[in-house]
Coordinates of C-alpha atoms in Angstrom, one line a residue:
X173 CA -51.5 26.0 6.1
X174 CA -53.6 23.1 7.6
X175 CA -52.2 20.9 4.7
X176 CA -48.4 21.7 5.4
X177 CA -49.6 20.7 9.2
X178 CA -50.7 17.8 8.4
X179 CA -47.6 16.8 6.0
X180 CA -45.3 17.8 8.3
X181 CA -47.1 15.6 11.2
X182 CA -47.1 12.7 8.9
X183 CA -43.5 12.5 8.1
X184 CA -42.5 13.3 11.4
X185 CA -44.9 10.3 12.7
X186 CA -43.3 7.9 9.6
X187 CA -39.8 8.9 11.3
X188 CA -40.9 8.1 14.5
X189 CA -42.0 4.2 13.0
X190 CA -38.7 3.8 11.6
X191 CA -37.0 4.5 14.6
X192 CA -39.1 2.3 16.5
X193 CA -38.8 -0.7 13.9
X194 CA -35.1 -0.2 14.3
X195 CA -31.2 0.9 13.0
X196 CA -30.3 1.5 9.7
X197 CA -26.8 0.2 9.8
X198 CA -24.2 1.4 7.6
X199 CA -20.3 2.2 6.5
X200 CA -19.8 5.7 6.8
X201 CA -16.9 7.1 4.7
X202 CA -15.1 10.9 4.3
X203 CA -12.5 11.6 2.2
X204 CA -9.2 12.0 3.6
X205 CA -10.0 9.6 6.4
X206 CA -7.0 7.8 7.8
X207 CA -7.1 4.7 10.1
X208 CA -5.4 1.8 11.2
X209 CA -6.6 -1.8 12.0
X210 CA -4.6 -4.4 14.8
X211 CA -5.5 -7.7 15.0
X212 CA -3.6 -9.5 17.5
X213 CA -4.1 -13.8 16.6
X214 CA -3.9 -16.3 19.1
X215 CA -3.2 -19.7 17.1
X216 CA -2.4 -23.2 17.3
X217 CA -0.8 -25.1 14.3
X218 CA -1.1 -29.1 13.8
X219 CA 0.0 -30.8 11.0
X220 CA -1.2 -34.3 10.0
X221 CA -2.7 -34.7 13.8
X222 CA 0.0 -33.1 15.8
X223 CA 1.0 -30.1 17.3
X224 CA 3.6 -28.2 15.3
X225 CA 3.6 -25.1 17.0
X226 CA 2.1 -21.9 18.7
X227 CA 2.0 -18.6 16.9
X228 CA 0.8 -14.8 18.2
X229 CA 0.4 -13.1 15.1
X230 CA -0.1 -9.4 14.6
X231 CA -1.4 -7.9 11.9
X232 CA -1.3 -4.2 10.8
X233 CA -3.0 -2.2 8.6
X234 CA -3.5 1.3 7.9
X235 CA -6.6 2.5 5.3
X236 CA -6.6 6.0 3.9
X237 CA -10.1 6.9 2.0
X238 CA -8.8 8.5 -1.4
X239 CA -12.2 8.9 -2.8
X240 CA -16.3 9.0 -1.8
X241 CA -18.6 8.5 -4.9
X242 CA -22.3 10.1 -5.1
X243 CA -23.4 7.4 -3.2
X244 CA -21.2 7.1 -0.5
X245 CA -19.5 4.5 -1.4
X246 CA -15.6 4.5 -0.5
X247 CA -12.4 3.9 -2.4
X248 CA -9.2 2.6 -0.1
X249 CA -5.8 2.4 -0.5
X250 CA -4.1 0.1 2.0
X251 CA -0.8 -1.5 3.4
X252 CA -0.7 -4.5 5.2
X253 CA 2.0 -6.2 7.4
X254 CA 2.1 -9.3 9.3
X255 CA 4.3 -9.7 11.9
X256 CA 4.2 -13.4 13.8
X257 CA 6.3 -14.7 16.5
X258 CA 6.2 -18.6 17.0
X259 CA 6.5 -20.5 20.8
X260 CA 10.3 -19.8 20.8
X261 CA 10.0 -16.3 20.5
X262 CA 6.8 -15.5 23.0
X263 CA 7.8 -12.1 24.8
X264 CA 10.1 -10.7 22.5
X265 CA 8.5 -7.4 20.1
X266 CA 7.1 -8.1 16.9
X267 CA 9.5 -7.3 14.0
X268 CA 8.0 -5.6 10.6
X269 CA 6.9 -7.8 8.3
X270 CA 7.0 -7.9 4.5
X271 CA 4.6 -4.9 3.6
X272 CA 1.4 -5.5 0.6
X273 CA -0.5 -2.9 -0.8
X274 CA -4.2 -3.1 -1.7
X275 CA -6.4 -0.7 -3.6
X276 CA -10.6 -1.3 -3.4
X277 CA -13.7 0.0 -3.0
X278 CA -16.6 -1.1 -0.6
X279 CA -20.1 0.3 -0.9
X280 CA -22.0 1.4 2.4
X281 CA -23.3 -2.1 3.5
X282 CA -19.9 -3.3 3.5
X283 CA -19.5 -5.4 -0.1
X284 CA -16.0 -5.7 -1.2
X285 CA -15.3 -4.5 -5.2
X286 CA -11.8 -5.7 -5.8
X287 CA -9.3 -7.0 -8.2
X288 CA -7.6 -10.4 -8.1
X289 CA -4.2 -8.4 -8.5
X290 CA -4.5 -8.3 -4.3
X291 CA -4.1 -10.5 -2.0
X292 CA -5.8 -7.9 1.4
X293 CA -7.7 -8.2 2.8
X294 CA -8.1 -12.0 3.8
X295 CA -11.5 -11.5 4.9
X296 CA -14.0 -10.2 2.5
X297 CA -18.1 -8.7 3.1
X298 CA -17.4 -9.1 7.2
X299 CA -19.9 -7.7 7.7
X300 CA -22.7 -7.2 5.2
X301 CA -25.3 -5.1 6.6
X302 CA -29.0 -5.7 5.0
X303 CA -30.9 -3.0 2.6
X304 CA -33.2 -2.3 5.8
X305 CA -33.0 -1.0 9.5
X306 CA -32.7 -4.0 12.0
X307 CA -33.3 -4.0 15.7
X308 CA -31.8 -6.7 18.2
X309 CA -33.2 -10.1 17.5
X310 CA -33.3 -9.5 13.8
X311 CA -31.0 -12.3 11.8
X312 CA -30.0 -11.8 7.8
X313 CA -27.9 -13.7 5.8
X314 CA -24.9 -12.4 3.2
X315 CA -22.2 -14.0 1.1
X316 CA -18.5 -13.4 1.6
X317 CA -15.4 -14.9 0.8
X318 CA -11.7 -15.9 2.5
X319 CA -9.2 -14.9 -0.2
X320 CA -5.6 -16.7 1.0
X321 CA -2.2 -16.1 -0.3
X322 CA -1.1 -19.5 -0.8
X323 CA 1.6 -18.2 -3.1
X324 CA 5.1 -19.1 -0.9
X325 CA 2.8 -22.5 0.6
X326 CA 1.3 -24.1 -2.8
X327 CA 2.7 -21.7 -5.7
X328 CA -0.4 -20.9 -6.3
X329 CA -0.6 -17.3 -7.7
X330 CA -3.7 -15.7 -7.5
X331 CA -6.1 -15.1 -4.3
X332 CA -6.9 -18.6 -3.1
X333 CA -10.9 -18.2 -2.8
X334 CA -13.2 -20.0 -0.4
X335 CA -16.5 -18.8 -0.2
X336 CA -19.1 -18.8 2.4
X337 CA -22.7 -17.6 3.7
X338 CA -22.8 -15.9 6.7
X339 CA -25.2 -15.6 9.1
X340 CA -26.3 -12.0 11.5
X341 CA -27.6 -11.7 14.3
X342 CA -28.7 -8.0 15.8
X343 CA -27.8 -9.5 19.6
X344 CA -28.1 -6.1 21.4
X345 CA -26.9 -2.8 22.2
X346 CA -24.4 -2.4 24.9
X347 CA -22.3 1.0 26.4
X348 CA -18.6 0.3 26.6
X349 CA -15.0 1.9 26.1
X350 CA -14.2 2.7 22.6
X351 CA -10.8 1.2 21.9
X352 CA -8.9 4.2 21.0
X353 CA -6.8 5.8 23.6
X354 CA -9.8 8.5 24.7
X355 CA -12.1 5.0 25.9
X356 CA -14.7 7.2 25.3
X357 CA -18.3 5.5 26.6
X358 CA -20.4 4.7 23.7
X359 CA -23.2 2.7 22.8
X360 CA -22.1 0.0 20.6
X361 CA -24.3 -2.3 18.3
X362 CA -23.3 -5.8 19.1
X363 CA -23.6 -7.7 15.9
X364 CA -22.7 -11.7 15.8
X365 CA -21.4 -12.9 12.5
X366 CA -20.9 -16.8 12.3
X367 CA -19.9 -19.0 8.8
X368 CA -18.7 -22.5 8.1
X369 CA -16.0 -23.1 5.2
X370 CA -16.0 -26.7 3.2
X371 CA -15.0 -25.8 -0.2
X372 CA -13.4 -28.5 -2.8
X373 CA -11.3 -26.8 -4.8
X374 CA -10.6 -27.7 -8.3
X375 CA -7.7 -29.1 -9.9
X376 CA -5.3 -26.2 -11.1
X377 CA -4.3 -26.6 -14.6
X378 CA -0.6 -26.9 -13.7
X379 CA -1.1 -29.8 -10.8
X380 CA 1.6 -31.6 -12.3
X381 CA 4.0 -28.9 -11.8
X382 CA 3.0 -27.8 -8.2
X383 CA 3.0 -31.4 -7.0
X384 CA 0.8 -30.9 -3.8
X385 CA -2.1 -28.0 -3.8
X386 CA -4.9 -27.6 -1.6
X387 CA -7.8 -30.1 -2.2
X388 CA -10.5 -28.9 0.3
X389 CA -10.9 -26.6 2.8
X390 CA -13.3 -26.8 5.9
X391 CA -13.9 -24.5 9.0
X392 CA -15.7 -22.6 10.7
X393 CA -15.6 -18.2 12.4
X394 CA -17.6 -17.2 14.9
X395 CA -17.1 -13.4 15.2
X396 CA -18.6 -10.8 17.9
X397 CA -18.7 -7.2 16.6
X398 CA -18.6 -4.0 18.6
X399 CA -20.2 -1.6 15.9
X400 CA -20.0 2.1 16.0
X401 CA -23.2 3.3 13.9
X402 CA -22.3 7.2 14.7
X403 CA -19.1 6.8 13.2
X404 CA -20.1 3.8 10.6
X405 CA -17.1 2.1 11.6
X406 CA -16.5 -1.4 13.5
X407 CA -14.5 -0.1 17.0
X408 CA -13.5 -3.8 18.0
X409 CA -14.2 -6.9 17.3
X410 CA -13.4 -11.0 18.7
X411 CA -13.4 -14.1 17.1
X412 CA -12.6 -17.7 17.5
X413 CA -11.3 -19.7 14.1
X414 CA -10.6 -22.9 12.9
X415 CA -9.4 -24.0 9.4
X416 CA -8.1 -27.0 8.0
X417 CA -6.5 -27.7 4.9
X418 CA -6.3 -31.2 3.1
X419 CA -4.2 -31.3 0.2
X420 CA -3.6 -33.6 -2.6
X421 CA -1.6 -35.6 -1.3
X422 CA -3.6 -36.5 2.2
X423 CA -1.5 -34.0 4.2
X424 CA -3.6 -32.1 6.8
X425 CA -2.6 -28.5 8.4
X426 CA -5.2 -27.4 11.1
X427 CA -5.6 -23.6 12.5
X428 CA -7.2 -22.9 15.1
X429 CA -7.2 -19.7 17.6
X430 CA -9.0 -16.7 18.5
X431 CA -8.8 -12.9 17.0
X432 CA -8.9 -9.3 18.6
X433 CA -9.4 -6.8 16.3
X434 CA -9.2 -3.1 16.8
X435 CA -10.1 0.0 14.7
X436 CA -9.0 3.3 15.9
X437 CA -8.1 6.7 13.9
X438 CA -4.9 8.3 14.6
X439 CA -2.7 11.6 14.5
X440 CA -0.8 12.4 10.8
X441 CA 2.5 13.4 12.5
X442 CA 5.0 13.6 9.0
X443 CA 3.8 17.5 8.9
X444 CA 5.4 20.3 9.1
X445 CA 3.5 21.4 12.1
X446 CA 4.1 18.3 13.9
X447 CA 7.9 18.4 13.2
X448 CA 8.7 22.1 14.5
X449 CA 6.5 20.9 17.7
X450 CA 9.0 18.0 18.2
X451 CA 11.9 19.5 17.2
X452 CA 11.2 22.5 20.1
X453 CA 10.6 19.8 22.7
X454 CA 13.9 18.3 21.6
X455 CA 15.8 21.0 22.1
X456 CA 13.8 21.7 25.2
X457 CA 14.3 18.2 26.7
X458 CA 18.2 19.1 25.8
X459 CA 18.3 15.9 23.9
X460 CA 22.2 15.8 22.2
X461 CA 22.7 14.0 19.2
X462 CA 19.0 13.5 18.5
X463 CA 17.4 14.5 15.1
X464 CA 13.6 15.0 14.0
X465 CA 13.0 14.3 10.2
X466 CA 9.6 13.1 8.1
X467 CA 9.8 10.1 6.8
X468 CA 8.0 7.3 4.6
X469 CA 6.0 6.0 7.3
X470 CA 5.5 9.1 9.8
X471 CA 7.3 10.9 11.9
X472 CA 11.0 9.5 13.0
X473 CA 12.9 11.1 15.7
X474 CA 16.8 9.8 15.0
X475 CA 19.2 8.9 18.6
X476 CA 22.5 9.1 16.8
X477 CA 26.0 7.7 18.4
X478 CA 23.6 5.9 20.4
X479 CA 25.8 3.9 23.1
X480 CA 25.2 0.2 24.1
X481 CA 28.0 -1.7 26.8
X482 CA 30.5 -3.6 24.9
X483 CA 29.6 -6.7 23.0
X484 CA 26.2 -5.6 23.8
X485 CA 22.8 -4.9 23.0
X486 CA 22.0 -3.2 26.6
X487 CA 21.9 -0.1 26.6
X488 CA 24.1 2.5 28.9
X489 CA 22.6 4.5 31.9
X490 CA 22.8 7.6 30.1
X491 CA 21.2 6.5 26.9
X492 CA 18.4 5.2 29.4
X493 CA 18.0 8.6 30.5
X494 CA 18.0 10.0 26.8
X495 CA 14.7 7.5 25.7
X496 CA 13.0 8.5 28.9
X497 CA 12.8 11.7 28.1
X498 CA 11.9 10.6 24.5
X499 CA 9.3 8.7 26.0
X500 CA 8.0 12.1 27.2
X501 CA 7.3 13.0 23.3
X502 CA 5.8 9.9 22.2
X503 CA 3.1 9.9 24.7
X504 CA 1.6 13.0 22.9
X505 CA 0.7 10.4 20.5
X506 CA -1.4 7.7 21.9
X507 CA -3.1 6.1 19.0
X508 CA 0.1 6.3 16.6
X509 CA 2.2 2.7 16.5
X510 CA 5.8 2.8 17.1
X511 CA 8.8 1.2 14.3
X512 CA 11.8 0.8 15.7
X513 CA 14.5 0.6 13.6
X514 CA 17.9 -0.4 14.1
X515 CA 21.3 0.9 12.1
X516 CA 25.0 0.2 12.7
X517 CA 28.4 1.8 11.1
X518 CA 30.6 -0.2 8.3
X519 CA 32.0 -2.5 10.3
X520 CA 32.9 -6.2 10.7
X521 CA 30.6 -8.9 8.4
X522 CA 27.1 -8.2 6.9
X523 CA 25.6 -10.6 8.7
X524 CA 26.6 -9.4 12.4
X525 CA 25.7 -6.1 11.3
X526 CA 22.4 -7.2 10.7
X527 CA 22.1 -9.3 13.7
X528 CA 23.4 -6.8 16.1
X529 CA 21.0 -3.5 14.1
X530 CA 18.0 -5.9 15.1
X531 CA 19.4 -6.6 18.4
X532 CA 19.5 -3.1 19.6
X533 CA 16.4 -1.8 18.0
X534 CA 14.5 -4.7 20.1
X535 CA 16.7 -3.4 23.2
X536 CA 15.4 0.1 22.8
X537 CA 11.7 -1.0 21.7
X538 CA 11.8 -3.5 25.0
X539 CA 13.0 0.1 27.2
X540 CA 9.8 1.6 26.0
X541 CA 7.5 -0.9 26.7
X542 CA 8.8 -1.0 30.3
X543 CA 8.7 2.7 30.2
X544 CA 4.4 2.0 29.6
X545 CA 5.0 4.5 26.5
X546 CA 3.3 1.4 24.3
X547 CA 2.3 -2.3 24.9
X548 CA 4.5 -5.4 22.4
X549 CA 1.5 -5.1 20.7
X550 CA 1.9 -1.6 19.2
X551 CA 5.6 -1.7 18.7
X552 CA 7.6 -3.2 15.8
X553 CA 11.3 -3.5 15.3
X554 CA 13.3 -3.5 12.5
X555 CA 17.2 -4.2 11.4
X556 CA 18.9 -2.4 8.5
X557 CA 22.7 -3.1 9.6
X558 CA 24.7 -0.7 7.6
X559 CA 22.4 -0.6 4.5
X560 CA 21.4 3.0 4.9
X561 CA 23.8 5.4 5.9
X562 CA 23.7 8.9 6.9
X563 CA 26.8 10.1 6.5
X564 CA 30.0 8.7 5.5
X565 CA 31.9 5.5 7.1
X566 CA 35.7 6.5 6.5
X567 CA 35.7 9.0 9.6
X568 CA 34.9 8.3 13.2
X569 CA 32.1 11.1 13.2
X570 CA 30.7 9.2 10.0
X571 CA 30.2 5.7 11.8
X572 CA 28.9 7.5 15.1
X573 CA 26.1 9.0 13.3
X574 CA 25.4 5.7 11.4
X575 CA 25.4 3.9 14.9
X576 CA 21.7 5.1 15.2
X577 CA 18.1 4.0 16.5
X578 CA 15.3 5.9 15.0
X579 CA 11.6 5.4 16.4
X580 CA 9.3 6.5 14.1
X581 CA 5.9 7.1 15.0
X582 CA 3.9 5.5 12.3
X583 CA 1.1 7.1 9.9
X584 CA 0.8 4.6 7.9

């Protein structure tokens, strides 16, 4: 008896050291986990010296976990879009960009194990946490690499690689907000994660053919992250950037900007649970013309014969009135993103279609933003002009329910 005492008092004493020399920081994956990443990117753009232009960029992607191993160790499947709108088009929504897919596994200090077939994520072992427990003040060192997709820029057609050491630093522990929509109070592990880049890269065996290709790259990231260790998650993170690109023929193009990042779970909404819920507060709300289907990407609730004045993309008083009481709905979701898409009947030339589908899906996505449903940054537009019918175009009944807006609210 005095033996098992005496045991027991010695490992709870050897927990008590490890506490007190510090955290034992890691990934922490479950099967079935969905989440979705936002990083909103401030950034300047020179070229040769001078200042070509200013872009906000937002990226989105969501991350379901499809498989843990015996070791915790994660396997992801992910989309990724980019969105960017340059100087002229500050203040408008961000339309949905030209989706990638990714498929990978990461182990629980955060190294990346995946094929050259993908191009996402950019940023690769950010962070790498070390084999032991850390307390603020500690520093460690990890590789990582950029991987960029220089395939429209240079033709180059696997994942441009530029390797780096970073560099930790354990800075301190600090209660904020989480940056989901509970802002929950939490303490957070504030971890700094600094590199440089100057990488030379070699000659690609068809130079002749591509005719200008990146010859170095240099740079630096400075990044401050906002760790969750209960969760084994990043909850938000900031950086500031700057890359520069010589190529082969002496042409310089400079980036430089900051980053806000922002990791948050959210609601699966395409069920069948989800869709009666809707539906009921439809017909509550006494919404006419309005369908609720599952889609691709989530949830999309369908404003048919939707009507705009003439020559128009403004909408009419009483349709105002119908996405207000929408508006009502999509605030059950807080932590879901919103697509808006836009669709118009068979009519006049391809091109106006198109125009005037993207038009009015940025009309109704702007009414909701004013409405405080959802800030620019977690709303996206989109314009199908009359590629996707619902029902037929050779009656007036047809074309009215082809003149639609559907705003999905994204899962993925």
């Amino acid at each position: 008896m005095r033996r098992l005492f005496l045991a027991a008092t010695l490992f709870a004493l050897s927990l008590a050291a490890f506490a007190e020399d510090g955290t034992l920081l890691r990934f922490k994956y479950k099967k079935d986990d969905n989440y979705r990443i936002l990083s909103t990117v401030q950034e300047d753009v020179k070229v040769n010296g001078r200042m070509n232009h200013h872009a906000e960029i937002v990226s989105r992607v969501t991350i379901n976990v499809t498989d843990v191993d015996a070791d915790g160790n994660g396997t992801m499947n992910g989309t990724f879009m980019t969105s960017e709108s340059s100087t002229s088009h500050v203040g408008q929504n961000f339309s949905w960009g030209e989706e990638f897919k990714s498929t990978y596994k990461r182990d629980l200090r955060g190294v990346f194990d995946i094929a050259d077939t993908y191009f996402m994520p950019t940023i690769r072992n950010i962070p790498v946490f070390p084999e032991k427990a850390v307390k603020p003040g500690d520093t460690w060192t990890a590789e990582g690499y950029e991987a960029e997709d220089l395939r429209r820029t240079f033709n180059v057609e696997k994942p441009f690689k530029v390797p780096f050491t970073a560099s930790y630093e354990y800075v301190r522990n600090e209660t904020g907000k989480t940056s989901d929509s509970s802002h929950t109070k939490k303490t957070f592990q504030v971890i700094s994660a600094k590199y440089n880049l100057y990488y030379e890269s070699p000659a690609p065996e068809n130079a002749w053919e591509l005719g200008e290709y990146p010859a170095s790259t240099m740079g630096y990231s400075h990044r401050l992250i906002y760790w969750d260790n209960e969760k084994g998650q990043i909850d938000h993170c900031d950086e500031q950037f700057r890359i520069v690109i010589e190529t082969s023929m002496g042409n310089q193009f400079d980036f430089s900007g900051t980053t806000h990042e922002e990791i948050t779970e959210f609601t699966r909404t395409a069920t069948e649970e989800v869709l009666k819920e809707v539906q009921k507060q439809v017909e509550k709300l006494g919404l006419e013309n309005v369908t609720v289907v599952k889609a691709e990407k989530g949830l999309t609730i369908s404003v048919e014969n939707i009507q705009f004045k003439p020559d128009s993309a403004e909408l009419v008083n009483s349709e105002k009135e119908k996405i207000k009481k929408i508006a009502t709905i999509l605030q059950a979701y807080p932590d879901n993103d919103l697509l808006v898409s836009g669709h118009t009947a068979l009519a006049g030339t391809e091109k106006a279609r198109q125009e005037l589908s993207e038009q009015r899906a940025e009309s109704v996505a702007n009414f909701l933003v004013r409405l405080g449903v959802k800030d620019k940054y977690h709303v996206f537009t989109q314009g199908f002009g009359a590629r996707i019918p619902i029902a037929t175009n050779k009656t007036e009944a047809g074309k009215a329910k082809n003149r639609r807006v559907e705003i999905t609210i994204l899962d993925k």
